[in-house]
Amino acid sequence: MQTKFYMQPLLVTTDAPVGGAAMLPDALGNYQSTTHVESASGSNLSLTLESQVFRTFASIPVISQTQLAAEYKDLGDALAQMQEINVGEDWSVEQPVYEAASYVATILRARAFPVPKVFNHGPASVVFNWRNINSELYLTVSGNGLSALISTPERITKRLDIKYSDEALLKPTEFFALILAYHVLEPLVLEVSSGTSESR
Amino acid sequence: MSCGDIRNGDVLFRHAFQPVAFKGQKFAIEKFWRLSVDQRGALLTSLAWQKYVPEVRDVHNHGCRMASRRNAAAKAAKKYSEKSRSVYCGAYAILASSIRRLPGQHNLAEVVSAHVLHHPEEGEIAHADLVVVLDASRVTDIEATKTAIIARLWMMSSGPLKHECADDTDLDEHPNSLLENAPRGLYRDLRSRLTQAWHRVRCRLCSGIMRRWVRA
């Protein structure tokens, strides 16, 4: 009898490895990270270094905050360029849409979601997209609201629409829970059979 | 023998062109399945019905003629440039039944009905309209609805059938290499040889009838 375990596919460290490159595990599968720890007493701010060793599955991609920040900066630059295209062109993003898309990107960054691809953009919307093995997540940001949907070959498994006028937007927990659920549940599947485990 | 009714088992093709289906050097699915909104709020796009393009070479000839017409129109309007040149890259296939199943799909409550209607246009007898009728009261945001429908159409597509038109042999690198494989895999013509032969005959017969009807 087989049981499936779904694992979080991404680990984000609190600080950058030297040179900003992706971290690699040692022979035992351990990752070592050096973290800057700030502590304040009175008017003095001291900075100390604290080493951390943590372990994860070798197949899980590990990226640093710095790398994630760089990728989100690229996304921000791309959004700015879309807005700067001459108004009236098919690909020009209107100001309210640009502002909404930038805001959403900031929240995604703050919650350490993997950087999405820009699936489409036009005057009325920017569509972010993440792709997994069997499904796609589309996040449509328009001048009126946000919409997230997860589509598999068979059907749209989840969909959530929020208008900016909705109170739900002030507390979009459900919205980001949907995005988080997608990233947690999809990419890595461990199959356990007869008491042994194997990752793929 | 009906010449105008599109049956559920019939195949329809969507042609892909550069630059309209691309974003820079990347094939863009939402640009490819571009849906426009008509005055009634329905979503529209164009397809080619296999009944009148019964062989793959007919599908491609149709695409090449479309690109040629677009370039001629741009030249006539003095808007043509090499950068904006329309290059036919290939086509993707979808079943009429897949389109008609859009209403009632989970999480797509705003779709009231979805039709594929034979509608010869610009001398192309294979031209068909894809029309998605929406319930305006259930549309939260038309952009989100378009994304949801395009996501479904793409998931139900197969292809691409890549092609290079005779007009485009001067290109150093043909953009058809950038087309993405559709989720349903490459298109396979499942018709028997006998059926294919019958469809070629039927196409000639119906084309004659339809052309006379269109002229009238």
GROMACS .gro file of C-alpha atoms in nm:
model
  416
    1MET     CA    1   0.000   0.000   0.000
    2GLN     CA    2   0.138   0.339  -0.094
    3THR     CA    3   0.095   0.662   0.092
    4LYS     CA    4   0.174   1.002  -0.050
    5PHE     CA    5   0.334   1.281   0.149
    6TYR     CA    6   0.334   1.631   0.013
    7MET     CA    7   0.629   1.848   0.113
    8GLN     CA    8   0.701   2.219   0.114
    9PRO     CA    9   0.923   2.264  -0.191
   10LEU     CA   10   1.107   2.580  -0.099
   11LEU     CA   11   1.332   2.685   0.183
   12VAL     CA   12   1.421   3.049   0.226
   13THR     CA   13   1.708   3.137   0.456
   14THR     CA   14   1.723   3.455   0.652
   15ASP     CA   15   2.049   3.573   0.503
   16ALA     CA   16   2.257   3.540   0.189
   17PRO     CA   17   2.529   3.289   0.125
   18VAL     CA   18   2.854   3.446   0.006
   19GLY     CA   19   2.816   3.578  -0.349
   20GLY     CA   20   2.439   3.535  -0.344
   21ALA     CA   21   2.459   3.192  -0.508
   22ALA     CA   22   2.214   2.912  -0.431
   23MET     CA   23   2.318   2.709  -0.126
   24LEU     CA   24   2.441   2.355  -0.163
   25PRO     CA   25   2.423   2.089   0.107
   26ASP     CA   26   2.725   1.909   0.245
   27ALA     CA   27   2.766   1.532   0.219
   28LEU     CA   28   2.523   1.478   0.506
   29GLY     CA   29   2.256   1.701   0.356
   30ASN     CA   30   2.320   1.986   0.600
   31TYR     CA   31   2.307   2.351   0.503
   32GLN     CA   32   2.509   2.604   0.696
   33SER     CA   33   2.395   2.961   0.719
   34THR     CA   34   2.541   3.263   0.896
   35THR     CA   35   2.283   3.506   1.019
   36HIS     CA   36   2.323   3.866   1.128
   37VAL     CA   37   2.143   3.908   1.458
   38GLU     CA   38   2.054   4.258   1.569
   39SER     CA   39   2.004   4.335   1.935
   40ALA     CA   40   1.937   4.670   2.092
   41SER     CA   41   2.000   4.784   2.446
   42GLY     CA   42   1.939   5.147   2.528
   43SER     CA   43   2.066   5.354   2.239
   44ASN     CA   44   2.323   5.094   2.132
   45LEU     CA   45   2.262   4.855   1.846
   46SER     CA   46   2.494   4.558   1.831
   47LEU     CA   47   2.535   4.315   1.547
   48THR     CA   48   2.650   3.962   1.611
   49LEU     CA   49   2.692   3.661   1.387
   50GLU     CA   50   2.511   3.342   1.462
   51SER     CA   51   2.570   3.018   1.275
   52GLN     CA   52   2.284   2.787   1.196
   53VAL     CA   53   2.286   2.437   1.062
   54PHE     CA   54   1.970   2.299   0.920
   55ARG     CA   55   1.879   1.995   0.723
   56THR     CA   56   1.631   1.931   0.451
   57PHE     CA   57   1.568   1.696   0.164
   58ALA     CA   58   1.836   1.724  -0.102
   59SER     CA   59   1.573   1.763  -0.373
   60ILE     CA   60   1.423   2.074  -0.215
   61PRO     CA   61   1.549   2.393  -0.376
   62VAL     CA   62   1.701   2.631  -0.127
   63ILE     CA   63   1.725   2.996  -0.211
   64SER     CA   64   1.838   3.283   0.002
   65GLN     CA   65   1.646   3.595   0.090
   66THR     CA   66   1.898   3.787  -0.121
   67GLN     CA   67   1.836   3.571  -0.424
   68LEU     CA   68   1.462   3.597  -0.375
   69ALA     CA   69   1.494   3.974  -0.335
   70ALA     CA   70   1.696   3.994  -0.658
   71GLU     CA   71   1.434   3.793  -0.846
   72TYR     CA   72   1.155   4.015  -0.712
   73LYS     CA   73   1.356   4.322  -0.807
   74ASP     CA   74   1.369   4.188  -1.164
   75LEU     CA   75   0.992   4.142  -1.149
   76GLY     CA   76   0.948   4.498  -1.023
   77ASP     CA   77   1.169   4.631  -1.301
   78ALA     CA   78   0.966   4.434  -1.557
   79LEU     CA   79   0.640   4.579  -1.420
   80ALA     CA   80   0.785   4.931  -1.437
   81GLN     CA   81   0.884   4.875  -1.800
   82MET     CA   82   0.534   4.752  -1.883
   83GLN     CA   83   0.391   5.070  -1.745
   84GLU     CA   84   0.636   5.285  -1.940
   85ILE     CA   85   0.529   5.143  -2.277
   86ASN     CA   86   0.350   5.412  -2.475
   87VAL     CA   87  -0.009   5.452  -2.362
   88GLY     CA   88  -0.251   5.307  -2.615
   89GLU     CA   89  -0.024   5.017  -2.709
   90ASP     CA   90  -0.157   4.668  -2.648
   91TRP     CA   91   0.102   4.596  -2.379
   92SER     CA   92   0.093   4.920  -2.188
   93VAL     CA   93  -0.018   4.862  -1.829
   94GLU     CA   94  -0.239   5.141  -1.694
   95GLN     CA   95  -0.132   5.320  -1.376
   96PRO     CA   96  -0.391   5.167  -1.136
   97VAL     CA   97  -0.312   4.816  -1.264
   98TYR     CA   98   0.062   4.881  -1.231
   99GLU     CA   99   0.017   5.001  -0.874
  100ALA     CA  100  -0.199   4.701  -0.782
  101ALA     CA  101   0.045   4.455  -0.946
  102SER     CA  102   0.340   4.614  -0.766
  103TYR     CA  103   0.152   4.595  -0.435
  104VAL     CA  104   0.072   4.227  -0.488
  105ALA     CA  105   0.433   4.154  -0.583
  106THR     CA  106   0.543   4.325  -0.260
  107ILE     CA  107   0.313   4.104  -0.054
  108LEU     CA  108   0.426   3.790  -0.235
  109ARG     CA  109   0.785   3.892  -0.165
  110ALA     CA  110   0.712   3.959   0.202
  111ARG     CA  111   0.555   3.614   0.233
  112ALA     CA  112   0.852   3.457   0.055
  113PHE     CA  113   0.651   3.301  -0.226
  114PRO     CA  114   0.855   3.187  -0.526
  115VAL     CA  115   0.873   3.458  -0.791
  116PRO     CA  116   0.589   3.421  -1.041
  117LYS     CA  117   0.617   3.453  -1.416
  118VAL     CA  118   0.424   3.729  -1.587
  119PHE     CA  119   0.177   3.523  -1.789
  120ASN     CA  120   0.018   3.821  -1.960
  121HIS     CA  121  -0.014   4.194  -1.932
  122GLY     CA  122  -0.223   4.460  -2.097
  123PRO     CA  123  -0.392   4.789  -2.017
  124ALA     CA  124  -0.650   4.624  -1.793
  125SER     CA  125  -0.460   4.347  -1.615
  126VAL     CA  126  -0.136   4.175  -1.522
  127VAL     CA  127  -0.153   3.797  -1.485
  128PHE     CA  128   0.107   3.622  -1.269
  129ASN     CA  129   0.158   3.251  -1.313
  130TRP     CA  130   0.324   2.958  -1.135
  131ARG     CA  131   0.347   2.620  -1.300
  132ASN     CA  132   0.377   2.283  -1.130
  133ILE     CA  133   0.379   1.923  -1.245
  134ASN     CA  134   0.006   1.886  -1.298
  135SER     CA  135  -0.143   2.228  -1.253
  136GLU     CA  136  -0.105   2.599  -1.300
  137LEU     CA  137  -0.186   2.885  -1.067
  138TYR     CA  138  -0.295   3.211  -1.230
  139LEU     CA  139  -0.317   3.532  -1.032
  140THR     CA  140  -0.498   3.804  -1.227
  141VAL     CA  141  -0.447   4.157  -1.099
  142SER     CA  142  -0.675   4.412  -1.262
  143GLY     CA  143  -0.801   4.759  -1.190
  144ASN     CA  144  -1.107   4.609  -1.018
  145GLY     CA  145  -0.972   4.326  -0.807
  146LEU     CA  146  -0.770   4.009  -0.767
  147SER     CA  147  -0.846   3.659  -0.888
  148ALA     CA  148  -0.655   3.339  -0.818
  149LEU     CA  149  -0.733   3.010  -0.988
  150ILE     CA  150  -0.570   2.670  -0.998
  151SER     CA  151  -0.624   2.481  -1.321
  152THR     CA  152  -0.546   2.113  -1.382
  153PRO     CA  153  -0.597   1.927  -1.711
  154GLU     CA  154  -0.939   1.815  -1.583
  155ARG     CA  155  -1.084   2.127  -1.425
  156ILE     CA  156  -1.040   2.448  -1.232
  157THR     CA  157  -0.987   2.307  -0.886
  158LYS     CA  158  -0.994   2.635  -0.695
  159ARG     CA  159  -1.088   2.990  -0.771
  160LEU     CA  160  -1.115   3.298  -0.556
  161ASP     CA  161  -1.215   3.646  -0.673
  162ILE     CA  162  -1.186   3.958  -0.459
  163LYS     CA  163  -1.300   4.306  -0.558
  164TYR     CA  164  -1.099   4.595  -0.421
  165SER     CA  165  -1.421   4.723  -0.270
  166ASP     CA  166  -1.462   4.400  -0.072
  167GLU     CA  167  -1.367   4.405   0.292
  168ALA     CA  168  -1.194   4.073   0.228
  169LEU     CA  169  -0.911   4.261   0.063
  170LEU     CA  170  -0.826   4.427   0.391
  171LYS     CA  171  -0.763   4.085   0.538
  172PRO     CA  172  -0.673   3.864   0.244
  173THR     CA  173  -0.577   3.561   0.452
  174GLU     CA  174  -0.794   3.324   0.250
  175PHE     CA  175  -0.649   3.459  -0.071
  176PHE     CA  176  -0.288   3.401   0.024
  177ALA     CA  177  -0.374   3.071   0.191
  178LEU     CA  178  -0.485   2.951  -0.152
  179ILE     CA  179  -0.153   3.052  -0.305
  180LEU     CA  180   0.037   2.901  -0.015
  181ALA     CA  181  -0.160   2.577  -0.038
  182TYR     CA  182  -0.068   2.549  -0.404
  183HIS     CA  183   0.303   2.586  -0.333
  184VAL     CA  184   0.299   2.351  -0.037
  185LEU     CA  185   0.093   2.076  -0.191
  186GLU     CA  186   0.210   2.038  -0.544
  187PRO     CA  187   0.573   2.004  -0.637
  188LEU     CA  188   0.737   1.728  -0.437
  189VAL     CA  189   0.577   1.391  -0.378
  190LEU     CA  190   0.729   1.125  -0.159
  191GLU     CA  191   0.597   0.777  -0.206
  192VAL     CA  192   0.625   0.539   0.087
  193SER     CA  193   0.601   0.171   0.022
  194SER     CA  194   0.659  -0.117   0.265
  195GLY     CA  195   0.808   0.110   0.527
  196THR     CA  196   1.080   0.262   0.305
  197SER     CA  197   1.078   0.608   0.156
  198GLU     CA  198   1.196   0.735  -0.173
  199SER     CA  199   1.199   1.086  -0.309
  200ARG     CA  200   1.158   1.173  -0.672
  201MET     CA  201  -2.490   1.573  -4.527
  202SER     CA  202  -2.490   1.902  -4.339
  203CYS     CA  203  -2.233   2.159  -4.449
  204GLY     CA  204  -2.276   2.407  -4.168
  205ASP     CA  205  -2.328   2.218  -3.841
  206ILE     CA  206  -2.023   2.168  -3.625
  207ARG     CA  207  -2.058   1.841  -3.438
  208ASN     CA  208  -1.914   1.761  -3.097
  209GLY     CA  209  -1.651   1.526  -3.237
  210ASP     CA  210  -1.526   1.780  -3.492
  211VAL     CA  211  -1.177   1.928  -3.461
  212LEU     CA  212  -1.109   2.300  -3.478
  213PHE     CA  213  -0.773   2.469  -3.520
  214ARG     CA  214  -0.636   2.787  -3.372
  215HIS     CA  215  -0.352   2.943  -3.575
  216ALA     CA  216  -0.049   3.099  -3.404
  217PHE     CA  217   0.128   3.402  -3.547
  218GLN     CA  218   0.425   3.609  -3.450
  219PRO     CA  219   0.419   3.875  -3.311
  220VAL     CA  220   0.057   3.860  -3.189
  221ALA     CA  221   0.093   3.530  -3.003
  222PHE     CA  222   0.433   3.615  -2.857
  223LYS     CA  223   0.573   3.830  -2.584
  224GLY     CA  224   0.920   3.917  -2.705
  225GLN     CA  225   1.086   3.584  -2.780
  226LYS     CA  226   0.841   3.381  -2.574
  227PHE     CA  227   0.520   3.213  -2.684
  228ALA     CA  228   0.240   3.366  -2.475
  229ILE     CA  229  -0.067   3.148  -2.423
  230GLU     CA  230  -0.301   3.432  -2.327
  231LYS     CA  231  -0.197   3.631  -2.634
  232PHE     CA  232  -0.242   3.323  -2.850
  233TRP     CA  233  -0.595   3.257  -2.719
  234ARG     CA  234  -0.684   3.621  -2.738
  235LEU     CA  235  -1.049   3.675  -2.647
  236SER     CA  236  -1.222   3.999  -2.746
  237VAL     CA  237  -1.542   4.126  -2.589
  238ASP     CA  238  -1.834   4.205  -2.820
  239GLN     CA  239  -2.110   4.462  -2.763
  240ARG     CA  240  -2.326   4.209  -2.576
  241GLY     CA  241  -2.041   4.123  -2.342
  242ALA     CA  242  -1.973   3.782  -2.502
  243LEU     CA  243  -1.615   3.666  -2.555
  244LEU     CA  244  -1.511   3.594  -2.913
  245THR     CA  245  -1.225   3.447  -3.107
  246SER     CA  246  -1.160   3.277  -3.442
  247LEU     CA  247  -1.098   2.915  -3.532
  248ALA     CA  248  -1.072   2.704  -3.848
  249TRP     CA  249  -1.302   2.405  -3.884
  250GLN     CA  250  -1.134   2.084  -3.995
  251LYS     CA  251  -1.428   2.004  -4.219
  252TYR     CA  252  -1.303   2.272  -4.460
  253VAL     CA  253  -0.931   2.223  -4.392
  254PRO     CA  254  -0.938   1.842  -4.399
  255GLU     CA  255  -0.564   1.791  -4.430
  256VAL     CA  256  -0.277   1.937  -4.232
  257ARG     CA  257  -0.149   2.116  -4.543
  258ASP     CA  258  -0.493   2.283  -4.573
  259VAL     CA  259  -0.466   2.403  -4.211
  260HIS     CA  260  -0.125   2.553  -4.288
  261ASN     CA  261  -0.234   2.706  -4.621
  262HIS     CA  262  -0.513   2.878  -4.429
  263GLY     CA  263  -0.259   3.015  -4.176
  264CYS     CA  264  -0.022   3.134  -4.448
  265ARG     CA  265  -0.306   3.316  -4.628
  266MET     CA  266  -0.405   3.487  -4.302
  267ALA     CA  267  -0.048   3.609  -4.241
  268SER     CA  268  -0.020   3.727  -4.600
  269ARG     CA  269  -0.347   3.922  -4.573
  270ARG     CA  270  -0.240   4.083  -4.245
  271ASN     CA  271   0.091   4.195  -4.397
  272ALA     CA  272  -0.080   4.328  -4.710
  273ALA     CA  273  -0.325   4.526  -4.493
  274ALA     CA  274  -0.040   4.669  -4.283
  275LYS     CA  275   0.146   4.770  -4.600
  276ALA     CA  276  -0.166   4.934  -4.741
  277ALA     CA  277  -0.207   5.130  -4.416
  278LYS     CA  278   0.167   5.216  -4.424
  279LYS     CA  279   0.210   5.047  -4.084
  280TYR     CA  280   0.422   4.756  -4.200
  281SER     CA  281   0.771   4.698  -4.064
  282GLU     CA  282   0.989   4.389  -4.047
  283LYS     CA  283   0.942   4.390  -3.670
  284SER     CA  284   0.563   4.385  -3.701
  285ARG     CA  285   0.562   4.133  -3.988
  286SER     CA  286   0.302   3.863  -3.932
  287VAL     CA  287   0.463   3.519  -3.944
  288TYR     CA  288   0.246   3.208  -3.932
  289CYS     CA  289   0.409   2.955  -3.697
  290GLY     CA  290   0.162   2.667  -3.668
  291ALA     CA  291  -0.172   2.558  -3.528
  292TYR     CA  292  -0.322   2.394  -3.221
  293ALA     CA  293  -0.626   2.164  -3.222
  294ILE     CA  294  -0.927   2.150  -2.992
  295LEU     CA  295  -1.248   1.946  -3.003
  296ALA     CA  296  -1.583   2.122  -3.040
  297SER     CA  297  -1.709   1.916  -2.746
  298SER     CA  298  -1.432   2.055  -2.522
  299ILE     CA  299  -1.548   2.409  -2.597
  300ARG     CA  300  -1.914   2.323  -2.546
  301ARG     CA  301  -1.834   2.173  -2.208
  302LEU     CA  302  -1.715   2.509  -2.070
  303PRO     CA  303  -2.054   2.597  -1.917
  304GLY     CA  304  -2.117   2.403  -1.600
  305GLN     CA  305  -1.748   2.352  -1.531
  306HIS     CA  306  -1.641   2.377  -1.172
  307ASN     CA  307  -1.547   2.735  -1.073
  308LEU     CA  308  -1.666   2.878  -1.403
  309ALA     CA  309  -2.018   2.971  -1.302
  310GLU     CA  310  -2.030   3.290  -1.510
  311VAL     CA  311  -2.023   3.097  -1.840
  312VAL     CA  312  -2.382   3.056  -1.961
  313SER     CA  313  -2.303   2.889  -2.293
  314ALA     CA  314  -2.014   2.828  -2.532
  315HIS     CA  315  -2.062   2.784  -2.905
  316VAL     CA  316  -1.858   2.713  -3.214
  317LEU     CA  317  -2.039   2.848  -3.517
  318HIS     CA  318  -1.947   2.816  -3.881
  319HIS     CA  319  -1.897   3.168  -4.010
  320PRO     CA  320  -1.705   3.206  -4.340
  321GLU     CA  321  -1.508   3.529  -4.330
  322GLU     CA  322  -1.261   3.709  -4.559
  323GLY     CA  323  -1.307   3.437  -4.820
  324GLU     CA  324  -1.204   3.165  -4.571
  325ILE     CA  325  -1.475   2.904  -4.583
  326ALA     CA  326  -1.325   2.718  -4.283
  327HIS     CA  327  -1.357   3.016  -4.051
  328ALA     CA  328  -1.561   2.954  -3.735
  329ASP     CA  329  -1.645   3.174  -3.438
  330LEU     CA  330  -1.591   3.067  -3.081
  331VAL     CA  331  -1.851   3.253  -2.873
  332VAL     CA  332  -1.864   3.236  -2.494
  333VAL     CA  333  -2.179   3.394  -2.348
  334LEU     CA  334  -2.145   3.521  -1.991
  335ASP     CA  335  -2.386   3.596  -1.712
  336ALA     CA  336  -2.287   3.956  -1.637
  337SER     CA  337  -2.425   3.937  -1.285
  338ARG     CA  338  -2.174   3.662  -1.203
  339VAL     CA  339  -1.871   3.829  -1.359
  340THR     CA  340  -1.661   3.976  -1.079
  341ASP     CA  341  -1.388   4.091  -1.316
  342ILE     CA  342  -1.388   4.030  -1.691
  343GLU     CA  343  -1.007   3.999  -1.694
  344ALA     CA  344  -1.024   3.716  -1.438
  345THR     CA  345  -1.297   3.546  -1.641
  346LYS     CA  346  -1.084   3.567  -1.956
  347THR     CA  347  -0.786   3.414  -1.774
  348ALA     CA  348  -1.004   3.130  -1.641
  349ILE     CA  349  -1.147   3.051  -1.986
  350ILE     CA  350  -0.810   3.071  -2.157
  351ALA     CA  351  -0.663   2.840  -1.892
  352ARG     CA  352  -0.934   2.584  -1.977
  353LEU     CA  353  -0.897   2.623  -2.355
  354TRP     CA  354  -0.521   2.576  -2.329
  355MET     CA  355  -0.555   2.270  -2.106
  356MET     CA  356  -0.787   2.112  -2.367
  357SER     CA  357  -0.562   2.190  -2.665
  358SER     CA  358  -0.321   1.966  -2.849
  359GLY     CA  359  -0.035   2.056  -3.077
  360PRO     CA  360   0.146   2.239  -3.216
  361LEU     CA  361   0.151   2.151  -3.583
  362LYS     CA  362   0.448   2.367  -3.683
  363HIS     CA  363   0.490   2.519  -4.025
  364GLU     CA  364   0.701   2.759  -4.227
  365CYS     CA  365   0.524   2.949  -4.507
  366ALA     CA  366   0.692   3.003  -4.843
  367ASP     CA  367   0.690   3.379  -4.771
  368ASP     CA  368   0.903   3.328  -4.461
  369THR     CA  369   1.197   3.126  -4.594
  370ASP     CA  370   1.414   3.439  -4.566
  371LEU     CA  371   1.399   3.429  -4.184
  372ASP     CA  372   1.727   3.320  -4.022
  373GLU     CA  373   1.546   3.167  -3.727
  374HIS     CA  374   1.179   3.080  -3.765
  375PRO     CA  375   0.973   3.160  -3.453
  376ASN     CA  376   0.782   2.831  -3.484
  377SER     CA  377   1.064   2.679  -3.277
  378LEU     CA  378   0.932   2.884  -2.983
  379LEU     CA  379   0.583   2.731  -2.983
  380GLU     CA  380   0.506   2.541  -2.662
  381ASN     CA  381   0.370   2.189  -2.651
  382ALA     CA  382   0.005   2.192  -2.549
  383PRO     CA  383  -0.105   2.008  -2.231
  384ARG     CA  384  -0.296   1.742  -2.432
  385GLY     CA  385   0.024   1.655  -2.622
  386LEU     CA  386   0.098   1.674  -2.990
  387TYR     CA  387  -0.195   1.659  -3.230
  388ARG     CA  388  -0.265   1.317  -3.375
  389ASP     CA  389  -0.506   1.269  -3.660
  390LEU     CA  390  -0.711   0.973  -3.540
  391ARG     CA  391  -0.924   0.948  -3.853
  392SER     CA  392  -0.890   0.636  -4.065
  393ARG     CA  393  -0.761   0.676  -4.422
  394LEU     CA  394  -1.107   0.601  -4.550
  395THR     CA  395  -1.257   0.873  -4.331
  396GLN     CA  396  -0.987   1.117  -4.439
  397ALA     CA  397  -1.063   1.043  -4.805
  398TRP     CA  398  -1.435   1.093  -4.742
  399HIS     CA  399  -1.363   1.422  -4.561
  400ARG     CA  400  -1.164   1.548  -4.861
  401VAL     CA  401  -1.454   1.468  -5.092
  402ARG     CA  402  -1.704   1.618  -4.848
  403CYS     CA  403  -1.491   1.933  -4.822
  404ARG     CA  404  -1.499   1.980  -5.202
  405LEU     CA  405  -1.874   1.925  -5.218
  406CYS     CA  406  -1.950   2.152  -4.924
  407SER     CA  407  -1.702   2.418  -5.036
  408GLY     CA  408  -1.885   2.441  -5.369
  409ILE     CA  409  -2.221   2.473  -5.196
  410MET     CA  410  -2.096   2.720  -4.936
  411ARG     CA  411  -1.916   2.943  -5.190
  412ARG     CA  412  -2.232   2.966  -5.397
  413TRP     CA  413  -2.429   3.042  -5.082
  414VAL     CA  414  -2.177   3.308  -4.966
  415ARG     CA  415  -2.183   3.476  -5.314
  416ALA     CA  416  -2.563   3.476  -5.309
   0.00000   0.00000   0.00000
